[in-house]
Amino acid sequence: MPVLELPDYRTQSPAVADRFAKLRERPVVLEATHLGKVFDGANGPIEALHDINFTVRRREFVTVIGASGCGKSTLVRILAGLDHQTSGDLLLDGKPITAPGPDRGMVFQGYTLFPWLTVRQNVMFGLRMKGESKHSAKNDADMWVDIVDLKAFADHYPHQLSGGMKQRVAIARALANQPRVLLMDEPFGALDAQTRSAMQTYLLQIWKNVDVTIVFITHDLDEAILLADRVLVLEPRPGRVAELIEVPVPRPRSAEQMLSPEFLATRRRLDDLIHPKTAVAVERPHVFRMTVVGDDVE
Amino acid sequence: MPHAPWLAVRRPLPARRALPLKAVAFLIPVVLWCVVSYVPAVWHPQRLITDAGGSENFSTDQRLDAASFEEEQAKLTAAHQPLMTATKVNPIFLPAPHEVGRALYTAFTTPPARKGSPWLYERIEHSILILFEAFALACVIAVPLGLICGTFDFFSKLIEPFIDFMRYLPAPAFGALMIAIFSLNDQPKIAVIFIGLFFNMLLVTANTTRTLDPALLEAAQTLGASRKRLVFNVVVPGVLPMLYTDLRIALGFGWVYLTIAETIGEMSGITEFINQQGKFRNYPNVFTGIIVLGVLGFITDQFLGYMGTILFPWHSRRKKSTWLKTLTSRITVGRPHSGFESATPHAAVLQAEAVDARA
């Protein structure tokens, strides 16, 4: 069967190559060297992450992708300071990360808005923790609520919002603190396809206008390519870097680009990395033929 | 939906159907009571003698069971004595609704039999005061301690094991000890109710605190919340609605302990009224006392439930309390779901989505 002829995912158009060259000159924000994490399991230690190395530069958008159990969430939790690595170093602006802090905002997969606070109060939370006065926190919060297009819902409680709206508030709440890095752990995983696509567009728009570096965890290949400058592909058991791919799709991005040759080439490469052909063949279950209806037209 | 079935598995009925059913719930026992009281064929196992006739064993106004009555009548017939006349009645401990109704009114309007003893409304005031003092005292001490235990494992391990043991000691057993300590006033009664409520309240508060979704704490940490802020700006507001429900249920238990506490030392309050009237075999008044207790408990609970919806507008209505779980088993202290997200979307969400789509 003829398959579409695709370019190599490593060939970049001059514009894209130029962009990556400039990107490499920006200062490093996040730096992981020989990062490892071992959990104490019931049956001995379990290595979740093994020798992870990468750097993220200022205002870069990096997505982390991998099969389930590859340690994506562990990695982002360590970046947030909610977990701690057992070996290696993790630096934010040259300083080691030891605990959670407002310089690393986080958006979780589950909805973590404070149910007892309104949308505006949720966005004010981080600002108030920083010691900002109520008045100035409110002004800032209103600006961020406006940025995520929820002005009309500022006084609503989270339980009155849809899933997509909740995640927009969560993004506004994290960004209001003006973090150096925005960590996102499968933030759109629980949303339906249309909402998810709208949220991706939203996020790219926000990222374009705000000075923030984003590390975005996902298991959706299209999402990983559409959003990212670079895709960090993890392999499971133990979680380690399979490849760090520079996405050759030019910016600004839109959903139409998902059918462009560069996109599809990258997509195929990710597919090969995450679902190796041999593994699929071995795991395919044996199925009995239980029908012949419709066989004549097959 | 006019054709929706009345009996659908796990489907809530519309208010139009639910409200009359709730009324019927109260009507059923009242109707049953009326039937038993006013239809002699249903029960009426005793005979109230209106005229003793030639009987030497019984006199007018005496109650006896049907078999003894027939036996005496047979004897009288054999002895050619005039027969007794009697009406069929229920045992004295089951007065008819109208008798209880009348007693409900007269109990409040009748001055106390002995000079200096309290009117019924004064007894009710006294009972309520004792209960609320004990309840408030238990809340003020148990809730902060429970919050601390639920928040910091250190205090959980330090405090809870002994409390867990203490809660198995029945509060009334402390009566004698409390009288020795506090002498014969209200204090021993307050102390017994306090003991009944305090230990369970502490453990329930700790368990409820532990049901808070840990993701909320993590989110707060990534927003820069310090440990102190985590406790006061996340844990406390996060568990407050559930805690409120827990305390509401605790107050319900409080009424039980009240009736026990009031028999300790000097009997007092509404329990004394019930016991006194029982001794006088004035059962309509006994029912009055019981009904007053029930109505007080029911009204306070309904009122507090209504207040809860006003105090915590963000909280979903169908929230399960951890009381039952705590009382039945403390073996599994897991990490239950936050419960803040309900499975079916809130009507307001659908509305919000519609508005959002238009915008």
XYZ file of C-alpha atoms in Angstrom:
657
model
C 0.000 0.000 0.000
C 1.500 3.379 -0.986
C 2.330 5.568 1.984
C 2.720 9.326 1.901
C 6.319 10.380 1.116
C 7.458 12.388 4.133
C 10.633 14.433 4.646
C 13.035 13.597 7.447
C 11.774 15.121 10.696
C 15.243 16.606 11.249
C 15.228 18.777 8.123
C 14.284 22.309 9.042
C 13.313 25.139 6.737
C 15.725 28.122 6.923
C 13.205 30.118 8.955
C 12.781 27.330 11.497
C 16.529 26.665 11.670
C 17.110 30.354 12.250
C 14.545 30.352 15.049
C 16.235 27.437 16.808
C 19.641 29.116 16.417
C 18.296 32.210 18.173
C 16.586 30.080 20.792
C 19.884 28.417 21.665
C 21.359 31.807 22.481
C 18.746 32.580 25.118
C 19.683 32.068 28.756
C 19.035 28.677 30.335
C 16.135 28.673 32.796
C 15.850 25.009 33.759
C 18.727 22.585 33.750
C 18.579 18.899 34.670
C 21.798 16.894 34.846
C 21.909 13.140 35.524
C 18.539 13.397 37.207
C 17.386 10.126 38.758
C 14.534 9.046 40.989
C 14.199 5.740 42.828
C 11.033 4.874 44.731
C 10.988 2.415 47.598
C 8.478 -0.102 46.341
C 7.021 -3.026 48.283
C 9.237 -5.428 46.290
C 12.456 -3.450 46.469
C 13.416 -0.146 44.883
C 11.801 0.954 41.614
C 13.749 3.236 39.319
C 11.305 5.789 37.946
C 13.771 8.131 36.272
C 17.245 7.322 35.024
C 19.924 9.841 34.019
C 17.673 12.581 32.646
C 19.538 15.456 31.021
C 18.019 18.492 29.370
C 17.988 22.257 29.413
C 15.064 24.576 28.850
C 15.730 28.121 27.687
C 13.834 31.264 28.400
C 10.355 31.428 26.814
C 10.827 28.045 25.291
C 7.880 25.669 25.062
C 8.941 22.105 25.814
C 6.517 19.194 25.829
C 7.317 15.931 27.564
C 5.772 12.819 26.078
C 5.999 9.111 26.691
C 4.004 5.950 27.226
C 2.234 5.584 30.546
C 4.573 4.693 33.376
C 7.562 6.447 31.830
C 7.851 8.884 34.722
C 6.421 12.006 33.057
C 4.453 12.970 36.115
C 7.338 12.134 38.448
C 9.563 14.433 36.402
C 7.154 17.349 36.537
C 6.544 16.833 40.257
C 10.290 17.005 40.837
C 10.453 20.171 38.737
C 7.668 21.635 40.870
C 9.482 20.638 44.053
C 6.614 18.414 45.204
C 8.912 15.388 44.937
C 12.668 15.211 45.249
C 15.157 13.492 42.971
C 17.348 10.783 44.488
C 20.337 11.635 42.287
C 21.517 14.362 39.946
C 20.993 18.099 39.917
C 18.108 20.319 38.981
C 18.708 24.031 38.618
C 16.317 26.900 38.091
C 18.229 30.012 37.011
C 21.325 28.316 38.395
C 19.849 27.669 41.826
C 18.897 24.160 42.979
C 15.205 23.320 43.328
C 14.400 21.977 46.791
C 10.802 22.884 47.544
C 7.665 24.124 45.787
C 7.708 27.841 45.127
C 5.861 30.592 43.336
C 8.608 30.800 40.680
C 7.250 27.535 39.253
C 3.533 27.712 38.601
C 1.730 24.460 38.044
C -1.476 23.416 36.322
C -2.634 19.931 37.291
C -4.657 17.427 35.314
C -7.360 17.213 37.956
C -9.184 20.382 38.799
C -7.403 21.928 41.745
C -9.212 25.233 42.023
C -10.152 26.036 45.605
C -13.877 25.300 45.672
C -14.561 27.812 48.446
C -13.110 30.712 46.461
C -14.617 32.469 43.474
C -12.754 32.645 40.168
C -11.282 36.030 41.085
C -10.317 34.900 44.600
C -8.666 31.787 43.187
C -6.511 33.925 40.916
C -5.758 36.246 43.844
C -4.565 33.338 46.021
C -0.911 33.315 44.951
C -0.708 37.099 45.002
C -2.063 37.189 48.542
C 0.468 34.516 49.558
C 3.184 36.819 48.254
C 1.847 39.480 50.590
C 0.250 41.723 48.008
C -2.486 43.947 49.381
C -6.058 42.903 48.746
C -6.647 45.860 46.478
C -3.655 45.387 44.209
C -4.127 41.591 44.181
C -7.689 42.136 43.037
C -6.578 44.455 40.224
C -3.935 41.992 39.055
C -6.364 39.085 39.306
C -8.964 40.933 37.249
C -6.375 41.458 34.528
C -5.546 37.736 34.424
C -9.190 36.716 34.526
C -9.681 39.001 31.544
C -6.712 37.455 29.721
C -8.281 33.996 29.963
C -11.584 35.487 28.844
C -13.574 34.792 31.985
C -14.447 38.334 33.018
C -18.150 37.473 33.099
C -17.439 34.611 35.518
C -15.141 36.403 37.972
C -17.612 35.974 40.825
C -18.603 32.398 40.012
C -17.530 29.453 42.124
C -15.556 26.632 40.431
C -18.464 24.196 40.628
C -20.408 26.523 38.352
C -17.760 26.306 35.598
C -17.165 23.786 32.831
C -13.948 21.750 32.684
C -12.312 23.989 30.097
C -13.175 27.128 32.045
C -11.763 25.622 35.231
C -8.457 24.932 33.509
C -8.369 28.475 32.158
C -8.773 29.758 35.701
C -6.004 27.377 36.818
C -3.728 28.829 34.117
C -4.587 32.381 35.153
C -3.983 31.495 38.811
C -0.544 30.081 38.011
C 0.433 32.935 35.691
C -0.726 35.674 38.074
C 2.308 34.837 40.213
C 4.490 35.609 37.174
C 6.453 32.384 37.498
C 9.689 31.745 35.599
C 8.379 28.373 34.512
C 4.831 27.163 34.011
C 4.581 23.412 34.607
C 1.561 21.705 33.105
C 0.790 18.073 33.928
C -1.615 16.814 31.251
C -3.806 19.847 31.881
C -6.211 19.122 29.028
C -6.315 15.358 29.522
C -9.805 15.339 30.993
C -11.333 17.640 28.376
C -13.327 16.633 25.308
C -11.687 16.958 21.881
C -13.200 20.299 20.875
C -12.506 21.993 24.191
C -9.004 20.591 24.192
C -8.295 22.023 20.751
C -9.651 25.421 21.803
C -7.525 25.312 24.962
C -4.386 24.575 22.927
C -5.035 27.665 20.808
C -5.666 29.678 23.979
C -2.466 28.492 25.571
C -0.353 29.341 22.519
C -1.885 32.804 22.462
C -1.156 33.379 26.131
C 2.386 32.030 25.806
C 2.987 34.385 22.866
C 2.074 37.388 24.990
C 3.540 36.482 28.371
C 7.185 36.051 29.336
C 6.970 32.499 30.577
C 8.764 29.239 29.892
C 6.463 26.235 29.638
C 7.098 22.566 30.386
C 4.026 20.669 29.298
C 3.383 16.982 29.999
C 1.051 15.120 27.668
C 0.416 11.698 26.212
C -1.235 13.125 23.101
C 1.272 13.098 20.204
C -0.527 15.796 18.189
C -0.759 18.048 21.220
C 2.938 17.554 21.945
C 3.962 18.611 18.423
C 1.418 21.383 17.963
C 2.492 23.240 21.101
C 6.204 22.608 21.397
C 9.493 24.067 20.285
C 11.084 20.835 21.407
C 9.581 17.495 22.409
C 11.275 15.493 25.141
C 10.438 11.845 24.483
C 10.717 9.523 27.481
C 11.068 5.750 27.409
C 9.561 3.712 30.215
C 11.059 1.369 32.843
C 13.155 3.174 33.898
C 12.088 6.570 32.596
C 14.895 7.928 30.431
C 15.260 10.333 27.540
C 14.719 8.586 24.196
C 15.167 11.707 22.116
C 14.854 15.455 22.324
C 13.194 16.490 19.054
C 13.261 19.987 17.591
C 9.827 20.404 16.012
C 10.320 21.540 12.385
C 6.808 23.028 12.108
C 7.018 26.827 11.691
C 5.283 29.235 14.055
C 2.685 30.638 14.494
C 0.989 27.303 14.866
C -2.563 26.376 13.992
C -4.551 23.171 13.834
C -4.352 23.155 9.991
C -0.620 22.480 10.221
C -1.392 19.035 11.566
C -1.596 17.869 7.943
C 1.682 19.512 6.849
C 4.591 17.213 5.844
C 6.832 18.459 8.694
C 4.121 17.766 11.235
C 3.383 14.300 9.916
C 7.080 13.428 9.744
C 7.497 14.415 13.380
C 4.331 12.560 14.277
C 5.630 9.398 12.632
C 8.924 9.677 14.476
C 7.117 10.052 17.816
C 4.911 7.098 16.940
C 7.987 4.961 16.246
C 9.579 6.003 19.530
C 6.555 5.503 21.701
C 4.891 2.508 20.061
C 7.710 0.336 18.668
C 6.360 -1.982 15.940
C 7.789 -5.156 17.473
C 6.101 -4.601 20.800
C 2.694 -4.209 19.146
C 3.073 -7.447 17.201
C 3.940 -9.436 20.296
C 1.171 -7.998 22.406
C -1.601 -8.405 19.818
C -4.146 -10.787 21.353
C -5.468 -13.796 19.506
C -9.086 -13.267 18.486
C -11.423 -15.993 17.327
C -13.444 -15.415 14.165
C -16.977 -15.149 15.380
C -18.684 -13.801 12.280
C -18.582 -14.043 8.468
C -21.283 -11.381 7.935
C -20.029 -8.788 5.491
C -16.993 -10.855 4.489
C -18.127 -10.797 0.837
C -17.544 -7.062 0.560
C -14.308 -6.928 2.572
C -41.591 13.900 32.177
C -45.157 12.931 32.973
C -44.609 9.231 32.346
C -41.479 8.733 34.439
C -41.974 5.772 36.750
C -42.399 6.304 40.496
C -40.054 3.425 41.192
C -36.890 4.002 39.159
C -33.608 2.579 40.423
C -31.382 5.344 41.838
C -33.307 8.161 40.152
C -34.342 11.134 42.264
C -38.014 12.056 42.054
C -38.957 15.586 40.979
C -39.912 17.961 43.814
C -43.540 17.794 42.696
C -43.540 14.140 43.705
C -41.005 14.220 46.516
C -42.773 16.827 48.660
C -46.094 14.987 49.048
C -44.158 11.817 49.846
C -42.310 13.624 52.625
C -45.645 14.735 54.046
C -46.949 11.189 53.824
C -43.874 10.018 55.736
C -45.186 11.925 58.753
C -48.782 11.019 58.036
C -48.281 7.232 58.029
C -47.354 6.838 61.729
C -50.060 9.296 62.781
C -52.698 7.416 60.787
C -51.498 4.074 62.194
C -51.678 5.516 65.692
C -55.231 6.758 65.049
C -56.322 3.389 63.696
C -54.919 1.536 66.707
C -56.469 4.082 69.073
C -59.919 4.566 67.576
C -60.796 1.223 65.933
C -61.426 -1.188 68.843
C -61.261 -4.254 66.585
C -57.590 -3.607 65.824
C -56.091 -4.052 69.264
C -57.774 -2.802 72.500
C -56.673 -5.781 74.630
C -57.920 -4.411 77.968
C -61.256 -3.715 79.600
C -61.916 -0.530 81.568
C -64.697 -1.296 84.044
C -67.496 1.274 83.994
C -69.694 -0.631 86.467
C -68.320 -3.387 88.707
C -71.750 -5.027 89.052
C -71.658 -7.849 91.603
C -67.876 -8.360 91.429
C -65.992 -8.316 94.668
C -62.576 -8.593 93.033
C -62.765 -5.557 90.804
C -64.023 -2.034 91.097
C -65.058 0.753 88.758
C -62.347 2.435 86.677
C -60.079 -0.574 86.990
C -58.271 -1.958 83.929
C -57.865 -5.643 83.357
C -56.997 -7.806 80.399
C -59.719 -9.383 78.301
C -59.170 -12.945 79.538
C -59.421 -12.032 83.243
C -62.523 -9.981 82.465
C -64.265 -12.895 80.720
C -63.275 -15.254 83.550
C -64.784 -12.901 86.153
C -67.931 -12.496 84.048
C -68.289 -16.290 83.885
C -67.902 -16.514 87.657
C -70.523 -13.800 88.150
C -72.913 -15.573 85.750
C -72.454 -18.853 87.675
C -73.063 -17.084 90.971
C -76.130 -15.308 89.517
C -74.610 -11.957 90.348
C -75.126 -8.822 88.222
C -72.534 -8.669 85.461
C -69.854 -6.021 85.047
C -69.974 -3.518 82.218
C -66.757 -2.313 80.574
C -65.365 -0.591 77.506
C -62.593 -1.970 75.359
C -59.448 0.085 75.797
C -55.779 0.108 74.898
C -53.151 -0.277 77.632
C -52.562 2.879 79.586
C -49.127 3.409 78.056
C -50.691 4.061 74.650
C -52.897 7.136 74.899
C -54.969 8.213 71.911
C -53.761 11.070 69.669
C -56.360 13.508 70.963
C -55.274 12.854 74.560
C -51.663 13.535 73.674
C -52.722 16.583 71.708
C -54.576 17.961 74.679
C -51.644 17.146 76.973
C -49.270 18.970 74.623
C -51.254 22.105 75.270
C -52.051 21.678 78.961
C -48.500 20.635 79.891
C -47.351 24.100 78.924
C -50.232 25.932 80.574
C -50.388 23.989 83.824
C -48.391 25.549 86.667
C -45.936 23.190 88.406
C -47.500 20.917 91.005
C -45.087 21.939 93.716
C -44.247 25.567 94.340
C -40.751 26.386 93.172
C -40.422 23.611 90.659
C -40.119 24.785 87.081
C -42.768 25.200 84.390
C -42.367 22.990 81.351
C -40.929 25.791 79.216
C -38.381 26.474 81.957
C -37.402 22.812 81.906
C -36.965 22.962 78.145
C -34.790 26.076 78.481
C -32.714 24.336 81.117
C -32.223 21.224 78.975
C -31.239 23.239 75.918
C -28.803 25.318 77.934
C -27.039 22.236 79.339
C -26.818 20.623 75.913
C -25.486 23.701 74.173
C -22.935 24.492 76.856
C -21.571 20.947 76.633
C -21.698 20.975 72.835
C -19.952 24.340 72.552
C -17.261 23.261 74.999
C -16.663 20.022 73.073
C -16.486 21.909 69.753
C -14.081 24.529 71.030
C -11.612 21.894 72.216
C -12.178 18.934 69.896
C -12.331 20.729 66.540
C -8.951 22.523 66.725
C -7.309 19.381 68.093
C -8.925 17.277 65.374
C -7.780 19.716 62.708
C -4.233 19.539 64.031
C -4.349 15.721 64.117
C -5.748 15.565 60.588
C -3.127 17.978 59.303
C 0.025 16.797 61.040
C 0.690 13.092 61.283
C 2.878 13.842 64.291
C -0.120 14.888 66.366
C -2.273 12.174 64.855
C 0.100 9.526 66.172
C 0.591 11.340 69.466
C -3.060 11.975 70.333
C -5.406 9.718 68.410
C -4.544 6.241 69.751
C -5.502 7.164 73.316
C -8.607 9.076 72.201
C -9.570 6.049 70.154
C -9.450 4.018 73.377
C -11.315 6.653 75.379
C -14.243 6.787 72.989
C -15.128 3.203 73.893
C -15.720 4.167 77.502
C -19.454 4.895 77.797
C -20.095 8.441 78.923
C -22.840 7.602 81.482
C -20.301 5.437 83.316
C -18.525 8.654 84.268
C -21.646 9.965 86.032
C -20.645 9.050 89.563
C -17.135 10.353 89.025
C -18.392 13.642 87.625
C -20.706 14.134 90.619
C -17.738 13.556 92.908
C -15.763 16.167 91.010
C -18.435 18.781 90.260
C -21.044 18.070 92.987
C -24.761 18.201 92.352
C -25.335 21.081 89.958
C -25.426 21.247 86.181
C -21.693 20.727 85.827
C -21.665 16.915 86.111
C -24.413 16.753 83.478
C -22.457 19.038 81.155
C -19.376 16.950 81.809
C -21.138 13.693 80.862
C -22.463 15.135 77.583
C -19.004 16.581 76.935
C -17.376 13.186 77.427
C -19.956 11.589 75.153
C -19.267 14.060 72.366
C -15.639 15.075 72.723
C -13.721 11.909 71.836
C -15.783 11.010 68.794
C -15.830 14.613 67.675
C -12.043 14.800 67.769
C -11.607 11.638 65.721
C -14.297 12.592 63.234
C -12.727 16.020 62.757
C -9.327 14.429 62.190
C -10.775 11.954 59.670
C -12.721 14.637 57.850
C -9.594 16.788 57.683
C -7.761 13.894 56.076
C -10.389 13.647 53.320
C -9.265 16.992 51.909
C -7.913 16.448 48.396
C -4.107 16.560 48.764
C -3.931 18.045 45.262
C -5.370 21.264 46.694
C -2.484 21.444 49.145
C 0.021 20.816 46.367
C -1.597 23.483 44.213
C -1.366 25.933 47.102
C 2.290 25.053 47.616
C 3.112 25.768 43.980
C 1.424 29.133 44.507
C 3.828 29.915 47.314
C 1.728 29.100 50.389
C 3.753 28.696 53.583
C 2.946 25.950 56.105
C 0.891 28.314 58.227
C -1.002 29.526 55.161
C -1.614 25.931 54.075
C -3.353 25.244 57.361
C -5.383 28.437 57.634
C -6.031 29.237 53.969
C -6.461 25.741 52.550
C -7.090 23.039 55.160
C -9.522 25.004 57.322
C -11.722 26.479 54.573
C -11.453 23.228 52.609
C -12.921 21.020 55.312
C -15.258 23.547 56.915
C -18.468 22.498 55.109
C -17.920 18.817 55.868
C -16.969 19.667 59.431
C -20.167 21.652 59.782
C -22.172 18.584 58.776
C -20.200 16.457 61.235
C -20.971 18.849 64.063
C -24.623 18.889 63.096
C -24.707 15.127 63.494
C -22.788 15.399 66.765
C -25.466 17.733 68.095
C -27.995 15.030 67.252
C -26.039 12.589 69.422
C -25.940 15.313 72.055
C -29.705 15.009 72.617
C -29.209 11.344 73.447
C -26.518 12.121 75.990
C -28.693 14.914 77.397
C -31.464 12.533 78.421
C -28.900 10.367 80.168
C -27.084 13.276 81.777
C -30.298 14.706 83.192
C -30.868 11.574 85.257
C -27.451 11.955 86.863
C -27.400 13.316 90.384
C -30.359 15.610 90.792
C -32.786 14.845 88.013
C -33.653 17.917 86.012
C -35.027 19.360 82.824
C -37.332 17.691 80.430
C -36.147 14.193 81.385
C -37.287 14.774 84.959
C -40.677 15.834 83.614
C -40.962 12.624 81.588
C -39.953 10.448 84.542
C -42.251 12.241 86.974
C -45.247 11.957 84.672
C -44.395 8.301 84.146
C -44.537 7.711 87.887
C -47.974 9.368 87.987
C -48.960 7.112 85.074
C -49.778 10.253 83.108
C -48.741 8.825 79.774
C -50.101 11.626 77.563
C -47.612 13.893 79.325
C -44.825 11.334 78.861
C -45.573 11.434 75.151
C -45.551 15.223 75.341
C -42.032 15.177 76.752
C -40.805 12.760 74.121
C -42.403 14.734 71.302
C -40.921 18.002 72.588
C -37.451 16.435 72.546
C -38.005 15.104 69.044
C -39.305 18.389 67.699
C -36.419 20.341 69.263
C -33.856 17.997 67.738
C -35.541 17.948 64.365
C -35.983 21.701 64.152
C -32.400 22.518 65.176
C -31.061 20.005 62.671
C -33.221 21.258 59.825
C -32.315 24.840 60.680
C -28.591 24.067 60.783
C -28.886 22.155 57.519
C -30.524 25.165 55.910
C -27.876 27.485 57.372
C -25.218 25.224 55.871
C -26.451 25.913 52.366
C -26.223 29.655 53.074
C -22.846 29.537 54.823
C -21.200 27.299 52.226
C -22.736 28.143 48.866
C -19.888 26.444 46.996
C -20.498 23.111 48.646
C -22.470 20.428 46.840
C -25.577 19.405 48.731
C -25.198 15.658 48.668
C -22.173 15.336 50.855
C -21.550 12.245 52.877
C -20.258 12.745 56.354
C -17.454 10.666 57.764
C -19.371 9.955 60.963
C -20.618 6.554 59.951
C -17.233 5.561 58.622
C -15.544 6.694 61.802
C -18.021 5.016 64.096
C -18.111 1.718 62.261
C -14.471 1.247 61.481
C -11.209 3.004 62.047
C -9.137 0.255 60.494
C -8.890 1.716 57.017
C -7.833 5.327 57.059
C -7.479 5.793 53.336
C -7.332 8.759 51.053
C -10.874 9.152 49.804
C -11.689 11.321 46.829
C -12.174 14.980 47.376
C -15.818 14.657 46.500
C -15.993 18.220 45.320
C -16.634 17.202 41.731
C -19.974 15.569 41.248
C -20.419 13.074 38.432
C -23.326 14.850 36.826
C -22.715 18.428 35.738
C -24.300 21.115 37.800
C -27.148 22.901 36.065
C -25.190 26.133 36.473
C -22.285 24.586 34.564
C -24.462 23.888 31.563
C -25.746 27.431 31.747
C -22.214 28.784 32.086
C -21.093 26.780 29.065
C -23.933 28.175 27.016
C -22.984 31.737 27.977
C -19.321 30.988 27.329
C -20.088 29.604 23.876
C -21.993 32.740 22.975
C -19.194 35.018 24.182
